[in-house]
Coordinates of N, CA, C and O in Angstrom, one line a residue:
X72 N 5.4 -5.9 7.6 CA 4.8 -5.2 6.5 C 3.4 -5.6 6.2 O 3.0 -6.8 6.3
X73 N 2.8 -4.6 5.9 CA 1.1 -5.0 5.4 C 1.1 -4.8 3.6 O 1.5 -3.9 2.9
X74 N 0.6 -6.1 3.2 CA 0.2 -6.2 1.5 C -1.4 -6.1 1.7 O -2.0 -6.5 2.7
X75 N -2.0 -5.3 0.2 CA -3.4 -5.4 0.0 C -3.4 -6.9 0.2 O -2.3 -7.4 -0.1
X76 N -4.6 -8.0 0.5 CA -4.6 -9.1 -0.1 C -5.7 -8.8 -1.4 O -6.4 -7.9 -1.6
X77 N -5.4 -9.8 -2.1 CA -6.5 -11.1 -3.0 C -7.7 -10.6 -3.3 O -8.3 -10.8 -2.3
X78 N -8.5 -9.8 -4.2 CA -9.6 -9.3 -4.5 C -11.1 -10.7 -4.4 O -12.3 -10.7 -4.1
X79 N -9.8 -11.8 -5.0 CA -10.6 -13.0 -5.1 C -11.2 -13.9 -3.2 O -10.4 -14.0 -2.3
X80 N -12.4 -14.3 -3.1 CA -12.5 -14.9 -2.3 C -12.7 -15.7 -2.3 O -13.4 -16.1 -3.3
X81 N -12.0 -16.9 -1.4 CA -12.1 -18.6 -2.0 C -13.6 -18.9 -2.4 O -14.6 -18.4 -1.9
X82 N -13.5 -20.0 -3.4 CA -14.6 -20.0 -3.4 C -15.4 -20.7 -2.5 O -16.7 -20.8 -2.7
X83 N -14.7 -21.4 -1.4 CA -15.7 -22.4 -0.5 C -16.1 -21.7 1.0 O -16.6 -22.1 2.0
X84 N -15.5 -20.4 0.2 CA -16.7 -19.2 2.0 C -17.3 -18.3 1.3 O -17.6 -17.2 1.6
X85 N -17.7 -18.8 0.0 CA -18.3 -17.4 -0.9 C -19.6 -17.8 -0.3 O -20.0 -16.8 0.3
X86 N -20.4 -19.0 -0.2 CA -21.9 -18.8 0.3 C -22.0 -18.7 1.9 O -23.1 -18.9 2.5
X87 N -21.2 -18.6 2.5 CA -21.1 -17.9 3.7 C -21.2 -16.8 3.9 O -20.0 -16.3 3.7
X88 N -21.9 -16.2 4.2 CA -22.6 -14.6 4.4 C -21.6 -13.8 5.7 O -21.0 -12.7 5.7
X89 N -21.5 -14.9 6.8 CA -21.0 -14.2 7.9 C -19.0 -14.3 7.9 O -18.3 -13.5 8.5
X90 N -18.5 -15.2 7.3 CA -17.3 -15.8 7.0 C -17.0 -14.5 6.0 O -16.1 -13.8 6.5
X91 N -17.7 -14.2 4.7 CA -17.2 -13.2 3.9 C -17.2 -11.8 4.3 O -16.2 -11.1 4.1
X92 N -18.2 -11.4 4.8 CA -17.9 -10.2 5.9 C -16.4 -10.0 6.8 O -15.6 -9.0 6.7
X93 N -16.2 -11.4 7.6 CA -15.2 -11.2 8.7 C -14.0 -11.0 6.9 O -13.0 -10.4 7.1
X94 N -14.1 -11.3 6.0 CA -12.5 -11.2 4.9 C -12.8 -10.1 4.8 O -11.8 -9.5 5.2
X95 N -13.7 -9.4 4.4 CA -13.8 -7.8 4.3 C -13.6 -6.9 5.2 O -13.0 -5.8 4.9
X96 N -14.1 -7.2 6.3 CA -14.0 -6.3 7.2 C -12.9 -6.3 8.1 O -12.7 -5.3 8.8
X97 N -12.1 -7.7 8.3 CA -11.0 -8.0 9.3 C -9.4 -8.0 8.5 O -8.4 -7.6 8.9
X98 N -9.7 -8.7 7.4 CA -8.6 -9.4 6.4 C -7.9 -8.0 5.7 O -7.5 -8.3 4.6
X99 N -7.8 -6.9 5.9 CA -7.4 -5.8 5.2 C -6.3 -5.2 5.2 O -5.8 -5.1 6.3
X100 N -5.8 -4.4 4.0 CA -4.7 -3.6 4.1 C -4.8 -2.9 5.7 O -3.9 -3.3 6.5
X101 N -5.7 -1.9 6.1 CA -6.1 -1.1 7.0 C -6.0 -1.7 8.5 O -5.6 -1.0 9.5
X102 N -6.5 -3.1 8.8 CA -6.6 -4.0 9.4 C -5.2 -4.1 10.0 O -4.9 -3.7 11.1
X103 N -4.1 -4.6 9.0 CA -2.8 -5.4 9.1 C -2.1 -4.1 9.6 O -1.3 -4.1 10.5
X104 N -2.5 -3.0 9.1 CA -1.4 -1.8 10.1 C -2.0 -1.9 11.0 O -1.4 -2.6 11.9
X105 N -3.7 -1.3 11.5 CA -3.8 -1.0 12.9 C -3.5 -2.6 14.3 O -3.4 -2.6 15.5
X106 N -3.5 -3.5 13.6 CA -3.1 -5.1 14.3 C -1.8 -4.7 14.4 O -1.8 -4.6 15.7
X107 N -0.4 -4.1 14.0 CA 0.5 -4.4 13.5 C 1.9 -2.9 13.8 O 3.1 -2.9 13.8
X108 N 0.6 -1.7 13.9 CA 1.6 -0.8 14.4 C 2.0 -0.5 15.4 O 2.5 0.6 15.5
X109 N 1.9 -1.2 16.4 CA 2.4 -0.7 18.1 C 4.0 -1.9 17.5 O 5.0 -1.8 18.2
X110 N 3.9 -2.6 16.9 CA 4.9 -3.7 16.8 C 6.6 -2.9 16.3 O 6.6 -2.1 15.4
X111 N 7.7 -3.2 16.9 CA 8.9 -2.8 16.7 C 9.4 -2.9 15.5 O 9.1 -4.0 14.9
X112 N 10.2 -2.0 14.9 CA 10.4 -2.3 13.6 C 9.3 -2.1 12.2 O 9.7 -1.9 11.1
X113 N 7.9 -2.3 12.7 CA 6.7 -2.2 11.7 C 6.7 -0.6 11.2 O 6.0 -0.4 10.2
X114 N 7.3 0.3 11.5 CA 7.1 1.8 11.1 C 8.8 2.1 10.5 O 9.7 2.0 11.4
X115 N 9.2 2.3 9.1 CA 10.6 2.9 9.0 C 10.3 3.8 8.2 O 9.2 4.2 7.8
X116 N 11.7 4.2 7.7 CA 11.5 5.6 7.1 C 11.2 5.4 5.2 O 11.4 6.3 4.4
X117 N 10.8 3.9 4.9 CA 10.6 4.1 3.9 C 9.3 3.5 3.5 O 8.6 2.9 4.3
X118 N 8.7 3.8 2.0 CA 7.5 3.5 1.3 C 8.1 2.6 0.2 O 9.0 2.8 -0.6
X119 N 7.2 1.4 0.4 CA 7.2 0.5 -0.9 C 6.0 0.5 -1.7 O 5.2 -0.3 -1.2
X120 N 5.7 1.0 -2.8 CA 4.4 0.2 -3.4 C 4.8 0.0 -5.0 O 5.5 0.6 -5.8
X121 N 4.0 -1.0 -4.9 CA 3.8 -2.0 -6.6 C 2.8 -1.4 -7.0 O 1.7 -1.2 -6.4
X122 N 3.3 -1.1 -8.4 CA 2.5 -0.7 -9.8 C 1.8 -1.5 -10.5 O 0.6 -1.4 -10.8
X123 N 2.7 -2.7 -11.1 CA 2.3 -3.7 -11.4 C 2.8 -3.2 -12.9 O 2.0 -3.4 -13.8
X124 N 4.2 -2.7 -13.2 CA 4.8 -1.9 -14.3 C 5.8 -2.9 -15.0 O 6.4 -3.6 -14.1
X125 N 6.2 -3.1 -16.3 CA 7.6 -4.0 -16.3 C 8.1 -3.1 -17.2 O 8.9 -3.6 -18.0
X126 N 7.9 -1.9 -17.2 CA 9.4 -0.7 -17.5 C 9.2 0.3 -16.3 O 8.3 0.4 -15.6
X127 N 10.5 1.0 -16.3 CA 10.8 2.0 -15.8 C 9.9 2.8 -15.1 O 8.8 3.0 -15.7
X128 N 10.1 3.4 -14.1 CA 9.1 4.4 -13.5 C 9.5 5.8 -14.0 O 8.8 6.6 -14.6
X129 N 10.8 5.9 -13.6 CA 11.7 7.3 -13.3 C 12.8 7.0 -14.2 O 13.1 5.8 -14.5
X130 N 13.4 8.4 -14.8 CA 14.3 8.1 -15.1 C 15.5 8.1 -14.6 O 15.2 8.1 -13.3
X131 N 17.2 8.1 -14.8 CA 18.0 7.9 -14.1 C 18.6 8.6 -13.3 O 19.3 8.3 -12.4
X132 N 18.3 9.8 -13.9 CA 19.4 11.2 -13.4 C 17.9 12.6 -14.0 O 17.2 12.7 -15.1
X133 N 17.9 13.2 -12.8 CA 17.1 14.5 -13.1 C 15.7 14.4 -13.1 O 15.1 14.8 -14.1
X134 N 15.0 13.9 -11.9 CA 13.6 13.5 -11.8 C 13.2 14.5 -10.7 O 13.9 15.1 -9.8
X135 N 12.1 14.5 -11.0 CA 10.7 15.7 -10.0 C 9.7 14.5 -9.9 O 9.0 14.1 -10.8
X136 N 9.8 14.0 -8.2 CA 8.4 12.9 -7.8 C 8.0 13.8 -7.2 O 8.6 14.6 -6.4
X137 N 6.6 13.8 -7.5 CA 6.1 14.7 -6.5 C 4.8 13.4 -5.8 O 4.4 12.6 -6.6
X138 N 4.5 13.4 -4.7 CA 3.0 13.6 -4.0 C 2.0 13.9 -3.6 O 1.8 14.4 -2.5
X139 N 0.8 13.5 -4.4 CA 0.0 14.5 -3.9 C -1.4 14.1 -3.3 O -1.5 12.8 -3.2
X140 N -2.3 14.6 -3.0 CA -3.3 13.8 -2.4 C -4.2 13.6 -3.5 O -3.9 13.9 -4.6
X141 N -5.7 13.1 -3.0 CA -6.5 12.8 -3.8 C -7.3 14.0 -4.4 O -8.0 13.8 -5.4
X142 N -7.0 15.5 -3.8 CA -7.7 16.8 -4.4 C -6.6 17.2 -5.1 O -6.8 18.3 -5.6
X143 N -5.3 16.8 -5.3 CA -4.2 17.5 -6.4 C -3.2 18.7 -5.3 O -2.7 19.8 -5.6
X144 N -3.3 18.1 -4.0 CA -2.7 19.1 -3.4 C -1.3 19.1 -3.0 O -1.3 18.3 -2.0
X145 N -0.1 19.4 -3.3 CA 1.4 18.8 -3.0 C 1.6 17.9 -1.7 O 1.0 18.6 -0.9
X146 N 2.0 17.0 -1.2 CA 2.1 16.7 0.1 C 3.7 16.6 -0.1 O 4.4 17.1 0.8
X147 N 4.2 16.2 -1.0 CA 5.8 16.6 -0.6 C 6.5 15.9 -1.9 O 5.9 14.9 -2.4
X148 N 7.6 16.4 -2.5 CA 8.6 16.3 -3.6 C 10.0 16.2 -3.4 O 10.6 16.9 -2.5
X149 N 10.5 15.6 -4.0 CA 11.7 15.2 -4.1 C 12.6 15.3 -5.5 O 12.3 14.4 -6.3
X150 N 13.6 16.2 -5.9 CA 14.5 15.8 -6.6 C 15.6 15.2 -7.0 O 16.6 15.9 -6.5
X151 N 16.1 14.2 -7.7 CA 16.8 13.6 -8.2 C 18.1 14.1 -9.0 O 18.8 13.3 -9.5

């Protein structure tokens, strides 16, 4: 599984110019799949992500999730 990391960067490679580049540009969500997807088991049929919520998303019985992209377009729904 790939997690975003840490917005924070240590502080003892922050005045390293070439060190903070390679966390940006290597260390990434985007990074950890393309390292990570030829690997067995790395692709299943489900999605996890954190909200960062401590109530409820959905309710229990009788939900419409829908999907959609970043222009408001359906990419796919599901009812409950």
């Amino acid at each position: 599984r790939c997690t975003a990391p840490s917005p924070k960067v240590p502080t003892n490679l922050v005045s390293d110019g070439n060190c903070q580049a390679h966390l940006f540009n290597r260390i990434n969500y985007n990074q950890c799949v393309t390292d990570n997807k030829d690997r067995a088991g790395f692709f299943r049929n489900e999605w996890r992500i954190y909200l960062g919520r401590s109530s409820k998303l959905w309710r229990d019985k009788t939900e419409l999730v829908e999907l959609v992209d970043d222009a408001g377009r359906l990419i796919d729904s599901r009812r409950y």
